[in-house]
XYZ file of C-alpha atoms in Angstrom:
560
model
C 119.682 11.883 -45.472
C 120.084 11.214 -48.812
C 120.525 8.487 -51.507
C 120.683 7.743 -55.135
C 117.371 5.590 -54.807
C 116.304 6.654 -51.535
C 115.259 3.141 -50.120
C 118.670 1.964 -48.228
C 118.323 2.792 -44.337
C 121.805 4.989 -42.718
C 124.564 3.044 -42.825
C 124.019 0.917 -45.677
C 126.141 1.697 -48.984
C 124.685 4.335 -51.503
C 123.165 6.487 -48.229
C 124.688 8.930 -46.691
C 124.124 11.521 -43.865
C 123.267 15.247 -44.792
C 124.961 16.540 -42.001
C 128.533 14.999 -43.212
C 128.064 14.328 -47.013
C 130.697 12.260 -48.508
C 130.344 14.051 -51.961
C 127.698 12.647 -53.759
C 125.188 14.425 -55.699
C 122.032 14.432 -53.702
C 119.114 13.437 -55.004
C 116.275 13.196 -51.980
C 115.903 13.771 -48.712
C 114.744 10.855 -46.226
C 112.994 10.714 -42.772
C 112.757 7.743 -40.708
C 111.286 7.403 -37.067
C 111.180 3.959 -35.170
C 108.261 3.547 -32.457
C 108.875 0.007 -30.423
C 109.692 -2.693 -33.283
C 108.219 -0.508 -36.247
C 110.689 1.756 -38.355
C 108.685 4.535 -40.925
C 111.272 6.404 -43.527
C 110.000 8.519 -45.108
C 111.938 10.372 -48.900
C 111.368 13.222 -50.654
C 113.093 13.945 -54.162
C 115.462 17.137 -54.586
C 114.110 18.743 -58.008
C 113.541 21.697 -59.069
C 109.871 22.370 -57.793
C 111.288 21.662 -54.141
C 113.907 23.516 -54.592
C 111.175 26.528 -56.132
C 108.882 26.021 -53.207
C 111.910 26.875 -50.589
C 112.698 30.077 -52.913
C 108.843 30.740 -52.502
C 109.197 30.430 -49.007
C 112.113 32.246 -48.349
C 110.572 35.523 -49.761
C 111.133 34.994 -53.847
C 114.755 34.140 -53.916
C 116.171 31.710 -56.010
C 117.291 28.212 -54.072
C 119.921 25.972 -55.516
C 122.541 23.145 -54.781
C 125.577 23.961 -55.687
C 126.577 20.376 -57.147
C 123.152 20.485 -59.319
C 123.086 24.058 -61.092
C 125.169 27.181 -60.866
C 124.914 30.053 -58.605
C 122.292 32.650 -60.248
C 123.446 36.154 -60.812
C 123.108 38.734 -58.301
C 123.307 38.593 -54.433
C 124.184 35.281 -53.407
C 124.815 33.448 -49.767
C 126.462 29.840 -49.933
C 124.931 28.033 -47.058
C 128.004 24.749 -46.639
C 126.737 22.048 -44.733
C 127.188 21.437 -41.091
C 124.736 21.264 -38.253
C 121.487 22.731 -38.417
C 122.478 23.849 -42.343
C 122.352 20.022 -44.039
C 122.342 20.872 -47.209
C 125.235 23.041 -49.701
C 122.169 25.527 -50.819
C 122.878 28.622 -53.296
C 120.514 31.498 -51.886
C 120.310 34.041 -54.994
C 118.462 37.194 -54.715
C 118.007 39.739 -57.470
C 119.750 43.223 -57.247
C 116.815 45.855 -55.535
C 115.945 49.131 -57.097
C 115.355 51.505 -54.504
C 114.673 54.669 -56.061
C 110.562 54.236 -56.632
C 110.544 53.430 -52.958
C 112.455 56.457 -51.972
C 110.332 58.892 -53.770
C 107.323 57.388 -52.617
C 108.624 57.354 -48.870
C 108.552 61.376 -48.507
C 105.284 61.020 -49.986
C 103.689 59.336 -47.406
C 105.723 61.638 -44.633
C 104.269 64.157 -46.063
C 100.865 62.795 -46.886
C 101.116 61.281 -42.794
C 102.243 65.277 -41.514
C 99.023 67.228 -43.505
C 97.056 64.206 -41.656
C 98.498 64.922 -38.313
C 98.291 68.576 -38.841
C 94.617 68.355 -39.880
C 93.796 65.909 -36.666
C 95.124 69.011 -34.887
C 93.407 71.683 -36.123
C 89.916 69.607 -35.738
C 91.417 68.379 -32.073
C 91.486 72.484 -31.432
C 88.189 73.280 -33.037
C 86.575 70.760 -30.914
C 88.182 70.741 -27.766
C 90.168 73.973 -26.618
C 87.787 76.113 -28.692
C 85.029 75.025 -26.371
C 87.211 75.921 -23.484
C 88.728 79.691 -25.041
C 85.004 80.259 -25.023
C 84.156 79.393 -21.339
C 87.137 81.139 -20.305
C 85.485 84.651 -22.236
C 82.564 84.037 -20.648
C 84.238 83.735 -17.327
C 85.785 87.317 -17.761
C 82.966 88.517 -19.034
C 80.916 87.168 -15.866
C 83.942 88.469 -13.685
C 83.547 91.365 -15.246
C 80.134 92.226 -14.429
C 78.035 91.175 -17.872
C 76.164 88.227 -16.250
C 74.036 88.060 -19.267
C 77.015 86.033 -21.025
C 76.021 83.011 -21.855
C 78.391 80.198 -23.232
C 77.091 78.099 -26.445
C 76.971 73.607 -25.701
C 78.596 72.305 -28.782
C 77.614 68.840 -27.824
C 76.543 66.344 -25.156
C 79.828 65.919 -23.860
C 81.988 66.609 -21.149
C 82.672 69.845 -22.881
C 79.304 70.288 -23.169
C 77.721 69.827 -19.448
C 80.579 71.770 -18.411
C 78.873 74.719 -20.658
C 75.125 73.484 -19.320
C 76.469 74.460 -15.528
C 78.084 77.561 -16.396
C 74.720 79.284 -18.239
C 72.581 77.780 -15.192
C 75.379 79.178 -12.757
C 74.942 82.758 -14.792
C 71.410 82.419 -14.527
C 71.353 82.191 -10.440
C 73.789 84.319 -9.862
C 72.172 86.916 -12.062
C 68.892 85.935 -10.043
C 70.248 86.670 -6.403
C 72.095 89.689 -7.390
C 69.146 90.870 -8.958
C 67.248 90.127 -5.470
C 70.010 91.273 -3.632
C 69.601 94.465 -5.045
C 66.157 94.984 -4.982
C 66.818 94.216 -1.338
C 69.477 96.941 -0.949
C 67.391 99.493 -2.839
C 64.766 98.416 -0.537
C 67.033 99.264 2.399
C 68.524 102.134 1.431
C 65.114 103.475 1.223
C 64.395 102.416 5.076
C 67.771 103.969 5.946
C 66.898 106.789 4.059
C 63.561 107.452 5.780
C 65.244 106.395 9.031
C 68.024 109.183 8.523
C 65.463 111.522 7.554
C 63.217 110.871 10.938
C 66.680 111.030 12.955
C 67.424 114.215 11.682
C 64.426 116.266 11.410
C 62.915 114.886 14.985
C 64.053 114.211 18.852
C 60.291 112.617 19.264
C 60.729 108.861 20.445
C 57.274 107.753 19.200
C 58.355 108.884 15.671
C 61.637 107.235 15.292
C 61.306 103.984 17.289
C 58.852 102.594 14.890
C 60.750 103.696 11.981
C 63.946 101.843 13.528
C 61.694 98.586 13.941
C 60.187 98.688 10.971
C 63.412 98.820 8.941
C 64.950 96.333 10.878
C 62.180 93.733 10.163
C 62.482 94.455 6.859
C 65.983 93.768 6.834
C 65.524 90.987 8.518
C 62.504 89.376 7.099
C 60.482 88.912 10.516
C 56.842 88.979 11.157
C 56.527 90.918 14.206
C 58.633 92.997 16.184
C 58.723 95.002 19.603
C 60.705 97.632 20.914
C 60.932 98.287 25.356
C 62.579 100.956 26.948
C 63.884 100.946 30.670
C 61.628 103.589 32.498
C 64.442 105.730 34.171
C 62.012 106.283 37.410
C 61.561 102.446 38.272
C 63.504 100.635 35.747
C 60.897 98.494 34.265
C 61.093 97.784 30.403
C 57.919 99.636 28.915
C 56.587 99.150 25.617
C 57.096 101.666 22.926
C 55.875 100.553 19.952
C 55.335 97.059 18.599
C 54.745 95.851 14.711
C 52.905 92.261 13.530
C 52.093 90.951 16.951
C 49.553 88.884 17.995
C 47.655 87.539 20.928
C 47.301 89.335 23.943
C 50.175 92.028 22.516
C 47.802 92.967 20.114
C 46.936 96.330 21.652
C 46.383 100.079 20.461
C 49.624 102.057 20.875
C 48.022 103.632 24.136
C 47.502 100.325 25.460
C 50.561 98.651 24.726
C 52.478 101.581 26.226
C 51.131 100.447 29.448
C 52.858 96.972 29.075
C 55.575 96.107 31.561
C 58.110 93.848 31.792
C 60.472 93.560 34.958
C 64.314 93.277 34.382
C 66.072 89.847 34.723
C 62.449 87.808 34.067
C 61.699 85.849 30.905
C 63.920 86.266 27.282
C 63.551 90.131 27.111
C 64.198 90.896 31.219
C 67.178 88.805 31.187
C 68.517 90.891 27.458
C 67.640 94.289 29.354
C 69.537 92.704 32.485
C 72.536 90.955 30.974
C 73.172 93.631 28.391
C 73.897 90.010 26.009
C 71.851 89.360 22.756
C 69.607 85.858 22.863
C 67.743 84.287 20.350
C 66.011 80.920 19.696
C 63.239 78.674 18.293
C 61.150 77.215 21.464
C 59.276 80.413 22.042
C 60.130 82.660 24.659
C 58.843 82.967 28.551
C 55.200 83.820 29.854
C 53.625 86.809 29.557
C 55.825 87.783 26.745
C 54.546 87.718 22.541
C 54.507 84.217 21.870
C 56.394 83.237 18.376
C 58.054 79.997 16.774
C 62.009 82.062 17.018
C 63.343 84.945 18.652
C 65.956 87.406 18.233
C 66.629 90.032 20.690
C 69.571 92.091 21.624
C 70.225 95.260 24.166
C 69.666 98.977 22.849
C 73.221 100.094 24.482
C 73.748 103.512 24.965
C 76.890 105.193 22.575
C 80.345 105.230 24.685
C 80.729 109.204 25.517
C 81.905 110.890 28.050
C 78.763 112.778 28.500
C 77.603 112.643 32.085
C 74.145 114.711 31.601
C 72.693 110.870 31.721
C 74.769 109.657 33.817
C 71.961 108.714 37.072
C 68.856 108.527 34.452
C 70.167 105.540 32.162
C 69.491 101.620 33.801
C 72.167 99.632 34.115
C 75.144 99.965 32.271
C 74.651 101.821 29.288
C 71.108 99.634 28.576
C 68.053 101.526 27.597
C 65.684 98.961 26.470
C 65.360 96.076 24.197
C 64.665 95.397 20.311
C 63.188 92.071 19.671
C 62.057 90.051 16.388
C 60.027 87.136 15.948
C 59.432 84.467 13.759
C 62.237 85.251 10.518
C 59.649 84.306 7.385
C 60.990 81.681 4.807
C 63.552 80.285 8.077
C 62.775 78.575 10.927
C 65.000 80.385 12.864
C 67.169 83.972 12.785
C 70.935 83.205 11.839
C 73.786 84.759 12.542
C 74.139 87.378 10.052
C 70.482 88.498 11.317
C 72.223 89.228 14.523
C 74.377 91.165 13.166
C 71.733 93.359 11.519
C 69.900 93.482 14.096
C 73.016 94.373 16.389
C 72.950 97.329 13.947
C 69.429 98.702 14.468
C 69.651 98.435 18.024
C 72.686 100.609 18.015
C 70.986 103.385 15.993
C 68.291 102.915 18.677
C 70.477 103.621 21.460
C 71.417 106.663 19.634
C 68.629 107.776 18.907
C 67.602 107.634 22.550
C 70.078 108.957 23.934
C 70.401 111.898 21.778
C 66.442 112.715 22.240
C 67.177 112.592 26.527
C 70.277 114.339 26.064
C 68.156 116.674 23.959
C 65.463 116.808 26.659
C 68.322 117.147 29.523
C 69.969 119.907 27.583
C 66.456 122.121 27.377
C 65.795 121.329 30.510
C 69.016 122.752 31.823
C 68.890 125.724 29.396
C 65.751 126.516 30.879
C 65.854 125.839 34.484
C 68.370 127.839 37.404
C 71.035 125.159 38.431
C 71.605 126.819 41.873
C 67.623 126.585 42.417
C 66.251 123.889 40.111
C 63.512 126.487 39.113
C 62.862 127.202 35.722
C 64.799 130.111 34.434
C 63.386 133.596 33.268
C 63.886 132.605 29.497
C 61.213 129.590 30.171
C 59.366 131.911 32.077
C 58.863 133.995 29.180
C 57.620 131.892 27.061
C 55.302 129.686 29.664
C 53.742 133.705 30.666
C 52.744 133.944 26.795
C 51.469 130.595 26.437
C 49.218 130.759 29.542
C 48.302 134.120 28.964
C 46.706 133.222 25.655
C 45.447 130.283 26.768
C 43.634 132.336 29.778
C 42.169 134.792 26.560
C 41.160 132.095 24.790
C 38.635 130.083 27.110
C 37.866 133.461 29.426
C 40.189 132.021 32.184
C 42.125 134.126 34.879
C 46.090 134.176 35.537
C 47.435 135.170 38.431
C 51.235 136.298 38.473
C 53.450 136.520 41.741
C 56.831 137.763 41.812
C 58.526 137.472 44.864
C 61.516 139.375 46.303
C 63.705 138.333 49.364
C 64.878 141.129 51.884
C 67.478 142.197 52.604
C 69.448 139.431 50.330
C 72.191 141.334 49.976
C 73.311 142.139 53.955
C 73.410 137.640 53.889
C 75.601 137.657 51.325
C 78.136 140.448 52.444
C 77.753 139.431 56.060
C 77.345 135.275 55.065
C 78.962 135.387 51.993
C 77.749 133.889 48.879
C 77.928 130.118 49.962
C 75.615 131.007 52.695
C 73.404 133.300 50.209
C 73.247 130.434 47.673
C 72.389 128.010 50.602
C 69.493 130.610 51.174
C 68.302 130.950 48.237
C 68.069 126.664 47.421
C 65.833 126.523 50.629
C 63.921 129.502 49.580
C 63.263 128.012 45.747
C 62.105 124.229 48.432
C 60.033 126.247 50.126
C 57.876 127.745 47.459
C 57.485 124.444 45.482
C 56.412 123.014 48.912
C 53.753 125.816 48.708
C 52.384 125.571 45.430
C 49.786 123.535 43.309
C 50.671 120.671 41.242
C 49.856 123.071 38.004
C 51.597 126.114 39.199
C 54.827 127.038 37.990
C 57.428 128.249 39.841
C 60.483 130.818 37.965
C 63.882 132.462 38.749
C 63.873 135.537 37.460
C 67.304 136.786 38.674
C 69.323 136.999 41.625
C 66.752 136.860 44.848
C 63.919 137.833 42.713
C 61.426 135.063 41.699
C 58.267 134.591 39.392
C 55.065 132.467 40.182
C 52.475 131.488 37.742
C 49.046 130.573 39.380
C 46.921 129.288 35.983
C 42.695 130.175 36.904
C 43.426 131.840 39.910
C 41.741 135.011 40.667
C 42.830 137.875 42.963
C 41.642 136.235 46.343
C 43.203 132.699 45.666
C 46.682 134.728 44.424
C 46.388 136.676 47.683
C 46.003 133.206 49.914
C 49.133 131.973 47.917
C 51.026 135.229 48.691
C 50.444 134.927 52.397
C 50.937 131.065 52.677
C 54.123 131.804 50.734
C 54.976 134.798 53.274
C 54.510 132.114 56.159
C 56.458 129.491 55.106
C 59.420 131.706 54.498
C 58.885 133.912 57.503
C 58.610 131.177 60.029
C 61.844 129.487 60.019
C 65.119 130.699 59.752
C 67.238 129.095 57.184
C 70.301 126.955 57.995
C 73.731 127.899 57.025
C 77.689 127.479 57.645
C 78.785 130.869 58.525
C 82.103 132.005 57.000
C 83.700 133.448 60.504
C 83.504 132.772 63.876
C 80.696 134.769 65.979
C 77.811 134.569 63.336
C 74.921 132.669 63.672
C 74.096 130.011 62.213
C 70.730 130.172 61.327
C 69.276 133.305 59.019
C 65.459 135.021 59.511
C 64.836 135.682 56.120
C 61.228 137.453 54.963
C 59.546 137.746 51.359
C 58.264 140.576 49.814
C 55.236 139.769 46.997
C 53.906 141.441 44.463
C 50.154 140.362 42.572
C 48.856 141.167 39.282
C 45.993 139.223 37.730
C 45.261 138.806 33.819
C 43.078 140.829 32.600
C 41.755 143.148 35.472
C 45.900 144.629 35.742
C 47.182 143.461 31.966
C 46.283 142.892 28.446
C 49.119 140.960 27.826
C 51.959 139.011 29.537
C 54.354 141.785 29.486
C 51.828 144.049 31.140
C 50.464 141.663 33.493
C 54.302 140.999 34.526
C 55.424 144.845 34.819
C 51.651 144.984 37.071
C 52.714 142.615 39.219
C 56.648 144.044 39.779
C 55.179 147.730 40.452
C 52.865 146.012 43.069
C 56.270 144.455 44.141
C 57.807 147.647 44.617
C 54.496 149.315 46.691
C 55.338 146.355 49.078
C 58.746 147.019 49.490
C 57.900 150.656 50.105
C 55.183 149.139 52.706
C 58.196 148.070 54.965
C 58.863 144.461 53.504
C 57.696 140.952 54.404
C 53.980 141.763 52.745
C 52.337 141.727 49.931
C 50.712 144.289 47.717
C 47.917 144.052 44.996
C 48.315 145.839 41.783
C 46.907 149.323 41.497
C 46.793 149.160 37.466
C 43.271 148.732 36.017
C 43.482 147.236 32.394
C 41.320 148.711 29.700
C 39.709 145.082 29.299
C 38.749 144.541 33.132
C 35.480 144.242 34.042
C 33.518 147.634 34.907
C 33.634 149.031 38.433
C 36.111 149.582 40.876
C 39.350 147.550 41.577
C 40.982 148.820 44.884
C 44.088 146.893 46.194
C 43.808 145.149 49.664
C 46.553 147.334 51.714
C 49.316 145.674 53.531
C 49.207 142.705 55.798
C 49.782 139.597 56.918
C 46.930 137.633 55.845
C 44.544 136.967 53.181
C 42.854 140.787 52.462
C 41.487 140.119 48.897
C 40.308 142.993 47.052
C 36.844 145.037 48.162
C 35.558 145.868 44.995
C 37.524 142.783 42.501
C 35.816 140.935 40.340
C 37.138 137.682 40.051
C 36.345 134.522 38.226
């Protein structure tokens, strides 16, 4: 409210209310609040300094009533009274000049920009710079170069993340490095390994080589390697490598070792044909250890039947076991693997050595008879013949000639001749010595090697012989009806002695088939002494004992 001398309350003349002025110039503004029987007014005076202070207020415009001074040039807003605008204020505001602000304006866009652009570019040098560099690196690592190493700009997260890289570098250039000094390492075994395989069919050379390697390979203390004994099937020792306690033994000795199939860790691997391995130690009587590993040495899947009745069990020839894996408490899986892989080149390797041995064997020996053949003979004649000239020994030589062979086969046939020739072949390895060696030379004709046997003991052999051929007929199935069934068969021998009738084994042979031939010509079923005298017998005379059925050793032969 206002009034001319601001004391009368609302209502009373010469006051009047802001809100509906009644056209009188106002002068002050008045206030009044009433609190139970108590009335305050309070009056201000409209001058110029209030009227300054609102233009202060209002953000330096220029305030003035309209009834009291005239508008001011430049923008002005008439506020009229009326509620919530009491007074008729003149709200003048000088004309702006915009063009200082406008050029400054691009100014600071520009100025804000370079800022933003700078942020950046230090934003990228310290952030994805860091980052283009451990992705390099990474290539490089991928790459092969393990010596990359990335630089740490600072203790950040940018910066650990470089700290793991270089120490991941560092260990993986560490295990490759081991891992190949443990490949050369095993390409050397393998290389010695192929070597033995190929330049040797000997079992006691190549088995240790195979267990060696594999311990290497597998990082084990000791080792052992059993092989089923075709004749009994028992797992025998071979070779063994780091063991201790009672296995401790001498090769010699620890060949004797046994082990029976389906007993203790190693019998129930040679049994089962199924690898085991563990870390309680294994069963009595076997090498004790804190872990095991053992798996089957399998023979290779062939069709090759040469084995067929000598291998035990099916396809097994032995065992290869490991103990105690150094640096592990216990042999993992990949160590099974390995060792899976020794024990096959084991199996090979056996096998091919007794196919080896099965393949001389049958190149040398008669398959109708089972007597070695003449090309062993050969060679067995000029092996005991020098060993006879070396130590002053004497080597008596048979050869032996059935009669008549060839009426059995054209009567018999050649079934019934080969049926008489097996039981012949029996019947003089039934009358031999352990070391005497028994030979088909060809056809009926046969060779026997009596080593230190002079002329009187090869005499006693050639009627014993003569006997045990002569006494009972041999049994056959006769191809047509009306033949018998049973054969009288008879033996004519010839006897030459090294050195009274040879100098060498081709001498002392042809001796012994001429003295052959004088018993043929003596009627058959006899035996006949050589008549040849060789230039390094002893002196004197050598007369040959003359036809007969029993021992008639020389008169005038002197034997050792």
């Amino acid at each position: 409210m206002a009034a001319p001398d601001g004391a009368a309350p609302a209502g009373v003349p010469g006051w009047q209310d802001c809100a509906a002025p009644g056209g009188l110039q106002i002068t002050a503004l008045a206030a009044s609040a009433r609190a139970a029987d108590v009335t305050v007014r309070a009056a201000h005076r409209v001058d110029a300094v209030l009227l300054h202070r609102l233009g202060e207020a209002a953000g330096g415009v220029t305030v003035a009533l309209r009834t009291v001074a005239p508008p001011v040039a430049g923008a002005n807003r008439h506020l009229d009274p009326g509620p919530g605008q009491p007074l008729p204020l003149t709200l003048s505001a000088r004309p702006a000049q915009p063009a200082f602000r406008y050029a400054v304006l691009p100014l600071i866009v520009l100025v804000t920009a370079i800022a933003a652009v700078l942020a950046a570019r230090w934003l990228a040098r310290s952030t994805t710079r860091p980052l283009g560099d451990l992705a390099w690196a990474a290539d490089r690592v991928a790459n092969g170069d393990l010596d990359t190493r990335v630089p740490i700009p600072r203790p950040d997260e940018l910066g650990r993340l470089a700290g793991t890289f270089n120490r991941m570098t560092r260990e993986l250039q560490s295990y490759v490095q081991a891992l190949t000094a443990s490949r050369d390492q095993l390409r050397r075994h393998l290389a010695i390994l192929g070597d033995t395989l190929s330049s040797t069919h000997d079992l006691d050379r190549i088995l240790p080589v195979i267990l060696r390697t594999a311990m290497t390979a597998t990082g084990a203390r000791a080792g052992l390697v059993l092989l089923a004994d075709p004749a009994d099937g028992t797992l025998a020792a071979r070779c063994g490598a780091g063991l201790t306690g009672e296995w401790d033994l001498p090769a010699a000795e620890l060949a004797q070792r046994r082990l029976i199939p389906g007993r203790g860790v190693l019998g129930a691997v040679a049994a089962s044909g199924t690898p085991l391995r563990g870390s309680t130690g294994t069963a009595p009587g076997e090498p004790a250890c804190e872990s095991y590993l053992a798996v089957p040495i399998c023979a290779p899947p062939s069709g090759d039947v040469l084995l067929a009745d000598a291998e035990a069990g099916p396809g097994t020839l032995g065992v290869l076991a490991l103990y105690d894996r150094l640096g592990s408490p216990c042999f993992d899986d990949a160590d099974l693997r390995t060792l899976r892989t020794f024990a096959g080149q084991a199996g090979v390797a056996v096998h091919n050595v007794r196919v080896h041995e099965e393949a001389q064997r049958l190149s040398l020996t008669d398959p109708l008879t089972g007597l070695w053949n003449y090309r062993y003979l050969r060679e067995v004649l000029r092996r005991e013949v020098e060993r006879a000239s070396r130590f002053g020994r004497m080597l008596t030589v048979l050869v032996l000639d059935l009669d008549h062979f060839k009426e059995v086969n054209d009567t018999y046939g050649h079934p019934a001749g080969d049926q008489v020739l097996g039981e012949f072949a029996r019947r003089i390895r039934v009358g031999l010595r352990e070391v005497d060696v028994a030979f088909r030379q060809g056809g009926e004709e046969f060779v026997v090697l009596l080593p230190e046997t002079d002329a009187y003991g090869g005499v006693i052999v050639a009627d014993r012989l003569g006997a045990l051929v002569r006494d009972r007929p041999v049994h056959v199935e006769p191809r047509r009806a009306g033949l018998a069934d049973r054969i009288a068969i008879s033996v004519s021998i010839g006897i030459a002695v090294f050195p009274e009738h040879g100098d060498s084994a081709q001498e002392v042979l042809d001796a012994a088939d001429e003295a052959l031939y004088a018993a043929k010509n003596a009627g058959r079923d006899t035996y006949r002494l050589a008549e040849r005298v060789s230039a390094r017998a002893p002196e004197g005379n050598f007369d040959p004992a003359p036809a007969g059925r029993g021992p008639q050793p020389p008169r005038h032969g002197s034997g050792r």
